[in-house]
Amino acid sequence: MTQGVRGTRDFYPEDMRVRNWLFERFHEAALSHGFEEYDAPLLENEELYTRKSGEDISQQLYNFEDKGGRKLALRPEMTPSLARMVMARSGALALPIKWYSIPQCWRYERTQRGRGREHYQWNVDIWGMEGVEADAELISVLVHFFKSVGLSSDDLVIRVSSRKVLEEVLGSLGIAGDDFSKTCVIVDKMDRLPPDVIEAQLQDLGISPESVAQIQKILGIGDLAGIEDALGSGSDAITEIQSLFSLVESYGAGGWMEFDASIVRGLAYYTGPVFEVQDRAGELRAICGGGRYDRLLGTLGGKDLPATGFGFGDMVVMELLEAKGLVPDLSTGNSDVVFGMGPELRGAAMTVASTLRSKGRNADLVLEDKRMKWVFRHAERIGAERLVMVLPDEWAKGIVKVKVLETGEESEVSLDSLC
Ligand code: HAM
């Protein structure tokens, strides 16, 4: 009975403090770049996610029929909800749209380190801009966040490629349209599935063993010069990637980003630059993933609008922050503990607590008869800053006793000057 659903987490107050601290950093990074927050329901119509590209996410859907026979699903990601919202107001929203959100997402995944069946995913997206300036701005948001929690480019790397690189390679092999996105979804699994399984899946799509070898060769390229050699300097994909690198350099964030052709991403809708953030030690799953998806609205029956964004889970980054000792000690709040000596001073203690609260202090009032020793221990346990004691003689003069817990310093203060 005490066990929750497999792969889900309870957040006790000490966990909530950490979660709120992390989310505050998410909010701050997005707001500092001019993004606005939005939200959407956890429940969506299942058809929003029924894509036929063989993506893992489609097989991991938490779906059910409601009492009215509607086919619904818990959102596995935020992007389709965002697309739905943008489409619903198409033409009425001022472009570019720069929005962010921190939704809980649900996927029936195999639970493992860094992967659960629910996670919170910070989403930051820009709609209505075709140029890589938008993609570069997203990288800047990410770097701002990482710096704000004390992570550096020694800890992390943003690995970037472009679907256009693969599009050029696969196009020359005659693979385009739906087959192109299906191929991307398969090759994204190359590092997780045995080569014969990947080859069989590609051959099912009609891709010859020679073409498979060619794809593998390209995906093995880990630097810009190498991919330029392979595709030729006239390649649009290369020009675009080069310009993204140079813009990111202007933000002073060049050291965070590396080209890596093996970054393909497992979602079918990406169309341009794609990226993932990984720990340099290579011990953890992807911390964040995103990219450009200019044709998603079209697949949902709307008019295409260029878009780019990323999703950033709360689980893997917390593992990294904990391993590096970067989670601050959050037990020290700034609250006051208010204590009235004996039942006759309970009313006075309530007046003192109300005064403190109305002045913006967080005041925890001791509501029962407790011994002084208990009150001290309690104040220490909750990390209070001050203990405000309402004692008979002092209160008769309109004064309370204040003890600063860190220094032990005591003073007598009138109610008016308490804050
Ligand atoms: P995604 O790569 O599926 O992309 O997920 C993005 C991030 O969410 C991952 O890098 C990881 O941090 C986290 N994540 C995903 N699944 C789990 C899980 N089961 N447990 C814990 N964390 C998880 C997307 O969802 C895209 N919609 C992102 C996006 C936004 N692209 C453009 N805009």
Coordinates of C-alpha atoms and ligand atoms in Angstrom, one line a residue:
M1 CA 0.0 0.0 0.0
T2 CA 2.9 2.4 0.7
Q3 CA 4.4 1.8 -2.7
G4 CA 3.5 4.1 -5.6
V5 CA 3.3 3.1 -9.2
R6 CA 6.5 1.6 -10.6
G7 CA 8.8 4.2 -12.1
T8 CA 7.1 7.2 -10.4
R9 CA 8.5 9.3 -7.6
D10 CA 7.2 10.8 -4.4
F11 CA 8.5 14.2 -3.5
Y12 CA 8.9 14.6 0.3
P13 CA 9.5 18.2 1.5
E14 CA 13.2 17.8 1.4
D15 CA 12.9 16.5 -2.2
M16 CA 10.6 19.3 -3.1
R17 CA 13.1 21.9 -1.9
V18 CA 15.6 20.5 -4.3
R19 CA 13.1 20.3 -7.1
N20 CA 12.0 23.9 -6.5
W21 CA 15.6 25.0 -6.5
L22 CA 16.2 23.2 -9.9
F23 CA 13.0 24.6 -11.4
E24 CA 13.9 28.1 -10.2
R25 CA 17.1 27.9 -12.2
F26 CA 15.1 26.7 -15.3
H27 CA 12.7 29.6 -14.9
E28 CA 15.5 32.1 -14.4
A29 CA 17.5 30.9 -17.5
A30 CA 14.4 31.1 -19.7
L31 CA 13.1 34.4 -18.4
S32 CA 16.6 36.0 -18.7
H33 CA 16.3 35.3 -22.5
G34 CA 12.9 36.8 -22.8
F35 CA 10.8 33.5 -22.9
E36 CA 7.3 33.4 -21.5
E37 CA 5.8 30.5 -19.5
Y38 CA 2.8 28.4 -20.8
D39 CA 1.1 25.2 -19.7
A40 CA -1.2 22.6 -21.2
P41 CA -3.2 19.6 -19.8
L42 CA -1.5 16.4 -18.9
L43 CA -4.2 14.6 -20.8
E44 CA -4.4 14.8 -24.5
N45 CA -6.3 13.0 -27.3
E46 CA -4.3 9.9 -28.2
E47 CA -4.4 10.8 -31.9
L48 CA -2.0 13.7 -31.1
Y49 CA 0.7 11.1 -30.7
T50 CA -0.2 8.4 -33.3
R51 CA 2.7 8.7 -35.6
K52 CA 3.7 5.9 -37.8
S53 CA 7.5 6.3 -37.8
G54 CA 8.3 3.6 -35.4
E55 CA 9.5 6.0 -32.7
D56 CA 9.9 4.5 -29.2
I57 CA 7.7 7.2 -27.8
S58 CA 4.7 5.9 -29.7
Q59 CA 5.1 2.4 -28.2
Q60 CA 5.6 3.9 -24.7
L61 CA 2.3 5.7 -24.6
Y62 CA 0.1 5.6 -21.4
N63 CA -3.2 5.5 -23.2
F64 CA -6.8 4.6 -22.1
E65 CA -10.4 5.1 -22.9
D66 CA -12.3 7.5 -20.7
K67 CA -15.9 6.9 -19.5
G68 CA -17.2 8.6 -22.6
G69 CA -15.2 6.2 -24.9
R70 CA -12.7 8.9 -25.9
K71 CA -9.2 7.6 -26.6
L72 CA -6.8 9.7 -24.4
A73 CA -3.2 9.6 -23.4
L74 CA -0.9 11.1 -20.7
R75 CA 1.5 13.3 -22.6
P76 CA 4.9 11.6 -23.2
E77 CA 6.4 15.0 -24.3
M78 CA 5.2 18.6 -24.6
T79 CA 6.0 19.4 -28.2
P80 CA 2.7 18.1 -29.7
S81 CA 0.6 20.0 -27.1
L82 CA 2.6 23.1 -27.9
A83 CA 2.1 22.6 -31.6
R84 CA -1.7 22.2 -30.9
M85 CA -1.8 25.4 -29.0
V86 CA 0.1 27.3 -31.6
M87 CA -2.1 25.9 -34.4
A88 CA -5.3 26.8 -32.5
R89 CA -4.3 30.4 -32.5
S90 CA -2.6 30.4 -35.9
G91 CA -2.2 33.8 -37.4
A92 CA -3.2 35.5 -34.1
L93 CA 0.1 35.0 -32.3
A94 CA 2.8 37.6 -32.7
L95 CA 5.9 36.0 -34.1
P96 CA 8.4 34.9 -33.0
I97 CA 6.8 32.9 -30.2
K98 CA 9.3 32.3 -27.4
W99 CA 7.7 30.1 -24.8
Y100 CA 8.8 27.7 -22.0
S101 CA 7.2 25.2 -19.7
I102 CA 8.1 22.6 -17.1
P103 CA 5.5 19.8 -17.6
Q104 CA 5.5 16.3 -16.1
C105 CA 5.7 13.8 -18.9
W106 CA 4.8 10.1 -18.8
R107 CA 6.4 7.3 -20.8
Y108 CA 6.0 3.5 -20.2
E109 CA 9.8 3.1 -20.4
R110 CA 12.1 0.4 -19.0
T111 CA 13.0 2.0 -15.7
Q112 CA 16.8 2.5 -15.3
R113 CA 19.3 5.0 -14.0
G114 CA 18.1 8.4 -15.2
R115 CA 15.0 7.1 -16.8
G116 CA 11.6 6.8 -15.0
R117 CA 8.0 6.4 -16.1
E118 CA 7.4 10.1 -15.3
H119 CA 9.8 13.0 -15.4
Y120 CA 9.6 16.7 -15.4
Q121 CA 10.8 18.1 -18.7
W122 CA 11.9 21.8 -19.1
N123 CA 10.8 22.7 -22.6
V124 CA 12.1 25.9 -24.3
D125 CA 10.9 26.6 -27.9
I126 CA 11.0 29.3 -30.5
W127 CA 8.4 29.4 -33.3
G128 CA 8.3 31.5 -36.4
M129 CA 12.1 31.9 -37.1
E130 CA 13.8 30.0 -39.9
G131 CA 17.4 31.1 -39.2
V132 CA 19.9 29.3 -37.0
E133 CA 19.9 32.5 -34.8
A134 CA 17.0 30.9 -33.0
D135 CA 18.9 27.6 -32.5
A136 CA 21.9 29.6 -31.2
E137 CA 19.7 31.4 -28.7
L138 CA 18.5 28.1 -27.4
I139 CA 22.1 27.0 -26.8
S140 CA 22.7 30.2 -24.9
V141 CA 19.7 29.5 -22.7
L142 CA 21.2 26.1 -21.9
V143 CA 24.6 27.4 -21.2
H144 CA 23.2 30.1 -19.0
F145 CA 21.4 27.4 -17.0
F146 CA 24.4 25.2 -16.7
K147 CA 26.6 28.1 -15.4
S148 CA 23.9 29.0 -12.9
V149 CA 24.1 25.6 -11.2
G150 CA 27.9 25.5 -11.3
L151 CA 28.4 23.1 -14.3
S152 CA 31.0 23.9 -16.8
S153 CA 32.1 22.7 -20.3
D154 CA 34.5 20.4 -18.6
D155 CA 31.5 18.5 -17.2
L156 CA 29.2 18.6 -20.3
V157 CA 29.2 18.8 -24.0
I158 CA 26.4 19.9 -26.4
R159 CA 26.8 17.5 -29.4
V160 CA 25.3 19.0 -32.5
S161 CA 24.5 17.7 -36.0
S162 CA 21.8 18.4 -38.5
R163 CA 19.1 16.2 -40.0
K164 CA 20.0 18.0 -43.2
V165 CA 23.4 16.2 -43.2
L166 CA 21.6 12.8 -43.2
E167 CA 19.1 14.1 -45.7
E168 CA 21.8 14.9 -48.2
V169 CA 23.4 11.5 -47.7
L170 CA 20.2 9.6 -47.8
G171 CA 18.8 11.7 -50.6
S172 CA 21.8 10.7 -52.8
L173 CA 20.8 7.1 -52.0
G174 CA 17.2 7.7 -53.0
I175 CA 15.7 7.7 -49.5
A176 CA 13.4 10.7 -48.9
G177 CA 10.0 11.7 -47.4
D178 CA 8.5 9.3 -44.9
D179 CA 11.3 6.8 -45.4
F180 CA 13.8 9.5 -44.5
S181 CA 12.2 10.1 -41.0
K182 CA 11.8 6.4 -40.5
T183 CA 15.4 5.9 -41.3
C184 CA 16.4 8.6 -38.8
V185 CA 14.4 6.9 -36.1
I186 CA 16.2 3.6 -36.8
V187 CA 19.7 4.9 -37.0
D188 CA 19.2 6.8 -33.8
K189 CA 19.2 3.4 -32.1
M190 CA 22.5 2.3 -33.5
D191 CA 24.4 2.6 -30.2
R192 CA 21.7 0.7 -28.3
L193 CA 20.7 -2.2 -30.6
P194 CA 22.9 -4.9 -32.2
P195 CA 24.1 -4.1 -35.7
D196 CA 22.2 -7.0 -37.3
V197 CA 18.9 -5.7 -35.8
I198 CA 19.6 -2.2 -37.2
E199 CA 20.6 -3.6 -40.6
A200 CA 17.5 -5.8 -40.7
Q201 CA 15.2 -2.8 -39.9
L202 CA 16.9 -0.6 -42.6
Q203 CA 16.7 -3.4 -45.1
D204 CA 12.9 -3.7 -44.4
L205 CA 12.7 -0.1 -45.6
G206 CA 14.4 -1.2 -48.8
I207 CA 17.9 0.2 -48.0
S208 CA 20.6 -1.9 -49.4
P209 CA 23.6 -3.3 -47.4
E210 CA 25.9 -0.9 -49.3
S211 CA 23.8 2.1 -48.4
V212 CA 23.7 0.9 -44.7
A213 CA 27.5 0.9 -44.8
Q214 CA 27.6 4.4 -46.3
I215 CA 25.2 5.7 -43.6
Q216 CA 27.3 4.1 -40.9
K217 CA 30.5 5.7 -42.3
I218 CA 28.9 9.2 -42.3
L219 CA 27.5 8.8 -38.7
G220 CA 31.0 8.0 -37.5
I221 CA 32.3 11.4 -38.3
G222 CA 33.0 13.4 -35.2
D223 CA 34.2 16.8 -36.5
L224 CA 33.2 19.5 -38.9
A225 CA 36.2 19.2 -41.1
G226 CA 35.4 15.5 -41.6
I227 CA 31.8 16.0 -42.6
E228 CA 32.8 18.9 -44.9
D229 CA 35.2 16.4 -46.7
A230 CA 32.4 13.9 -46.9
L231 CA 29.7 16.2 -48.2
G232 CA 31.7 18.8 -50.1
S233 CA 32.0 22.5 -49.4
G234 CA 28.9 23.4 -51.4
S235 CA 26.6 21.5 -49.0
D236 CA 23.8 23.6 -47.5
A237 CA 23.8 21.5 -44.4
I238 CA 27.4 22.3 -43.7
T239 CA 27.0 26.0 -44.3
E240 CA 24.1 26.1 -41.8
I241 CA 26.0 24.1 -39.2
Q242 CA 29.1 26.4 -39.6
S243 CA 27.0 29.5 -39.2
L244 CA 25.4 28.0 -36.0
F245 CA 28.9 27.3 -34.6
S246 CA 30.0 30.9 -35.4
L247 CA 26.9 32.4 -33.7
V248 CA 27.4 30.3 -30.6
E249 CA 31.0 31.5 -30.5
S250 CA 29.7 35.1 -30.4
Y251 CA 27.7 34.2 -27.2
G252 CA 31.1 33.1 -25.8
A253 CA 29.8 29.5 -25.6
G254 CA 31.9 27.9 -28.3
G255 CA 33.7 25.6 -25.9
W256 CA 30.4 23.9 -25.0
M257 CA 29.5 22.7 -28.4
E258 CA 31.0 19.9 -30.7
F259 CA 29.9 18.5 -34.0
D260 CA 29.0 14.9 -33.9
A261 CA 27.3 13.3 -36.9
S262 CA 25.9 10.4 -34.8
I263 CA 23.4 12.8 -33.2
V264 CA 20.2 12.0 -35.1
R265 CA 17.5 12.1 -32.4
G266 CA 14.8 9.4 -32.0
L267 CA 11.8 11.6 -32.9
A268 CA 10.6 11.7 -36.5
Y269 CA 9.7 15.4 -36.7
Y270 CA 13.1 17.0 -36.7
T271 CA 14.2 18.7 -39.9
G272 CA 17.3 20.7 -39.2
P273 CA 20.0 21.2 -36.5
V274 CA 19.6 18.6 -33.7
F275 CA 21.5 18.4 -30.5
E276 CA 21.9 16.5 -27.3
V277 CA 23.7 17.4 -24.0
Q278 CA 25.9 14.6 -22.6
D279 CA 28.2 14.3 -19.6
R280 CA 31.8 14.4 -20.7
A281 CA 32.5 11.3 -18.7
G282 CA 30.0 9.4 -20.8
E283 CA 28.4 7.7 -17.8
L284 CA 24.9 9.1 -18.0
R285 CA 22.0 9.1 -20.4
A286 CA 21.3 12.3 -22.4
I287 CA 20.6 15.3 -20.2
C288 CA 18.8 17.2 -22.8
G289 CA 17.7 16.9 -26.4
G290 CA 16.2 19.1 -29.1
G291 CA 16.4 20.5 -32.5
R292 CA 14.5 22.1 -35.4
Y293 CA 11.1 20.8 -36.4
D294 CA 9.8 23.0 -39.2
R295 CA 7.2 20.7 -40.6
L296 CA 5.4 19.4 -37.4
L297 CA 2.3 21.6 -37.9
G298 CA 1.9 20.2 -41.5
T299 CA 1.8 16.6 -40.1
L300 CA -0.9 17.7 -37.7
G301 CA -3.1 19.1 -40.5
G302 CA -2.0 22.7 -40.1
K303 CA 0.1 25.2 -42.1
D304 CA 3.8 24.7 -41.4
L305 CA 5.6 27.2 -39.2
P306 CA 9.4 27.0 -38.5
A307 CA 10.2 25.9 -34.9
T308 CA 13.1 24.8 -32.8
G309 CA 13.4 23.8 -29.2
F310 CA 14.6 21.4 -26.6
G311 CA 13.4 19.2 -23.8
F312 CA 15.5 18.9 -20.6
G313 CA 14.6 16.2 -18.0
D314 CA 15.0 16.7 -14.3
M315 CA 16.4 13.2 -13.5
V316 CA 19.8 12.9 -15.2
V317 CA 20.9 16.5 -14.4
M318 CA 20.1 15.9 -10.7
E319 CA 22.3 12.8 -10.8
L320 CA 25.2 14.8 -12.2
L321 CA 24.7 17.7 -9.8
E322 CA 24.6 15.3 -6.8
A323 CA 27.7 13.5 -8.0
K324 CA 29.6 16.8 -8.3
G325 CA 28.3 18.1 -4.9
L326 CA 26.6 21.0 -6.6
V327 CA 23.2 20.8 -4.9
P328 CA 23.2 23.5 -2.3
D329 CA 22.3 22.9 1.4
L330 CA 18.7 23.8 1.2
S331 CA 17.7 23.0 4.7
T332 CA 18.2 26.6 5.9
G333 CA 15.1 28.6 5.3
N334 CA 14.7 32.1 6.6
S335 CA 11.7 31.4 8.7
D336 CA 11.0 32.6 12.2
V337 CA 9.7 30.2 14.9
V338 CA 7.2 31.9 17.2
F339 CA 6.6 30.5 20.6
G340 CA 4.3 31.7 23.4
M341 CA 5.2 30.6 26.9
G342 CA 2.1 28.9 28.3
P343 CA -1.5 28.8 27.1
E344 CA -2.2 32.4 28.4
L345 CA 0.3 33.7 25.8
R346 CA -1.1 31.7 22.9
G347 CA -3.1 34.7 21.7
A348 CA -0.2 37.0 22.0
A349 CA 2.0 34.6 20.0
M350 CA -0.7 34.5 17.3
T351 CA -0.6 38.3 17.1
V352 CA 3.2 38.2 16.8
A353 CA 3.1 35.6 14.1
S354 CA 0.5 37.5 12.2
T355 CA 2.6 40.7 12.4
L356 CA 5.6 38.9 11.1
R357 CA 3.6 37.2 8.3
S358 CA 2.1 40.5 7.2
K359 CA 5.6 42.0 6.9
G360 CA 6.6 39.2 4.6
R361 CA 8.4 36.9 7.0
N362 CA 7.7 33.1 7.0
A363 CA 6.6 32.4 10.6
D364 CA 6.1 28.9 12.0
L365 CA 3.9 29.3 15.1
V366 CA 4.2 26.6 17.8
L367 CA 0.5 25.7 18.3
E368 CA 0.8 23.4 21.3
D369 CA 2.2 23.5 24.8
K370 CA 5.9 22.5 24.3
R371 CA 8.9 22.7 26.5
M372 CA 11.6 25.2 25.6
K373 CA 14.0 22.4 24.7
W374 CA 11.6 21.0 22.1
V375 CA 11.1 24.5 20.6
F376 CA 14.9 24.9 20.2
R377 CA 15.3 21.5 18.6
H378 CA 12.4 22.2 16.3
A379 CA 13.7 25.6 15.2
E380 CA 17.1 24.0 14.4
R381 CA 15.5 21.1 12.6
I382 CA 13.6 23.3 10.2
G383 CA 16.6 25.5 9.7
A384 CA 14.9 28.6 11.1
E385 CA 16.8 31.9 11.2
R386 CA 15.3 33.3 14.4
L387 CA 13.4 32.1 17.4
V388 CA 10.8 34.7 18.6
M389 CA 9.7 34.1 22.2
V390 CA 6.7 35.6 23.7
L391 CA 7.4 35.6 27.5
P392 CA 5.1 36.9 30.3
D393 CA 7.2 39.8 31.7
E394 CA 8.5 41.0 28.4
W395 CA 5.1 40.8 26.7
A396 CA 3.6 42.9 29.5
K397 CA 5.9 45.7 28.2
G398 CA 5.0 45.0 24.5
I399 CA 8.4 43.4 24.0
V400 CA 9.4 39.9 22.6
K401 CA 12.7 38.1 22.9
V402 CA 14.5 37.2 19.6
K403 CA 17.3 34.7 19.4
V404 CA 19.3 34.5 16.1
L405 CA 20.0 30.8 15.9
E406 CA 23.2 30.8 14.0
T407 CA 25.0 33.2 16.3
G408 CA 23.1 32.6 19.5
E409 CA 22.7 36.4 19.9
E410 CA 19.7 37.4 21.9
S411 CA 17.8 40.7 22.0
E412 CA 14.6 42.3 23.3
V413 CA 12.6 43.9 20.6
S414 CA 9.3 45.8 20.5
L415 CA 6.6 44.3 18.3
D416 CA 6.8 47.3 15.9
S417 CA 10.5 46.9 15.2
L418 CA 10.4 43.1 15.0
C419 CA 10.8 43.0 11.2
Ligands
HAM1 P1 13.4 13.6 -25.8 O1 14.8 13.4 -26.3 O2 12.5 12.5 -26.0 O3 12.8 14.9 -26.6 O4 13.4 14.0 -24.3 C1 14.1 15.2 -23.9 C2 14.8 14.9 -22.5 O5 13.8 14.5 -21.6 C3 15.8 13.8 -22.5 O6 17.1 14.2 -22.9 C4 15.8 13.5 -21.0 O7 16.5 14.5 -20.3 C5 14.4 13.6 -20.7 N1 13.6 12.3 -20.7 C6 13.0 11.8 -21.7 N2 12.4 10.6 -21.3 C7 12.7 10.4 -20.0 C8 12.4 9.4 -19.0 N3 11.7 8.3 -19.3 N4 12.9 9.6 -17.8 C9 13.6 10.7 -17.5 N5 13.9 11.7 -18.3 C10 13.5 11.6 -19.6 C11 11.6 15.3 -26.5 O8 10.8 14.9 -25.7 C12 11.3 16.5 -27.4 N6 9.8 16.8 -27.4 C13 12.1 17.7 -27.0 C14 11.9 18.9 -27.8 C15 11.3 20.1 -27.4 N7 12.2 19.1 -29.1 C16 11.9 20.3 -29.5 N8 11.3 20.9 -28.5

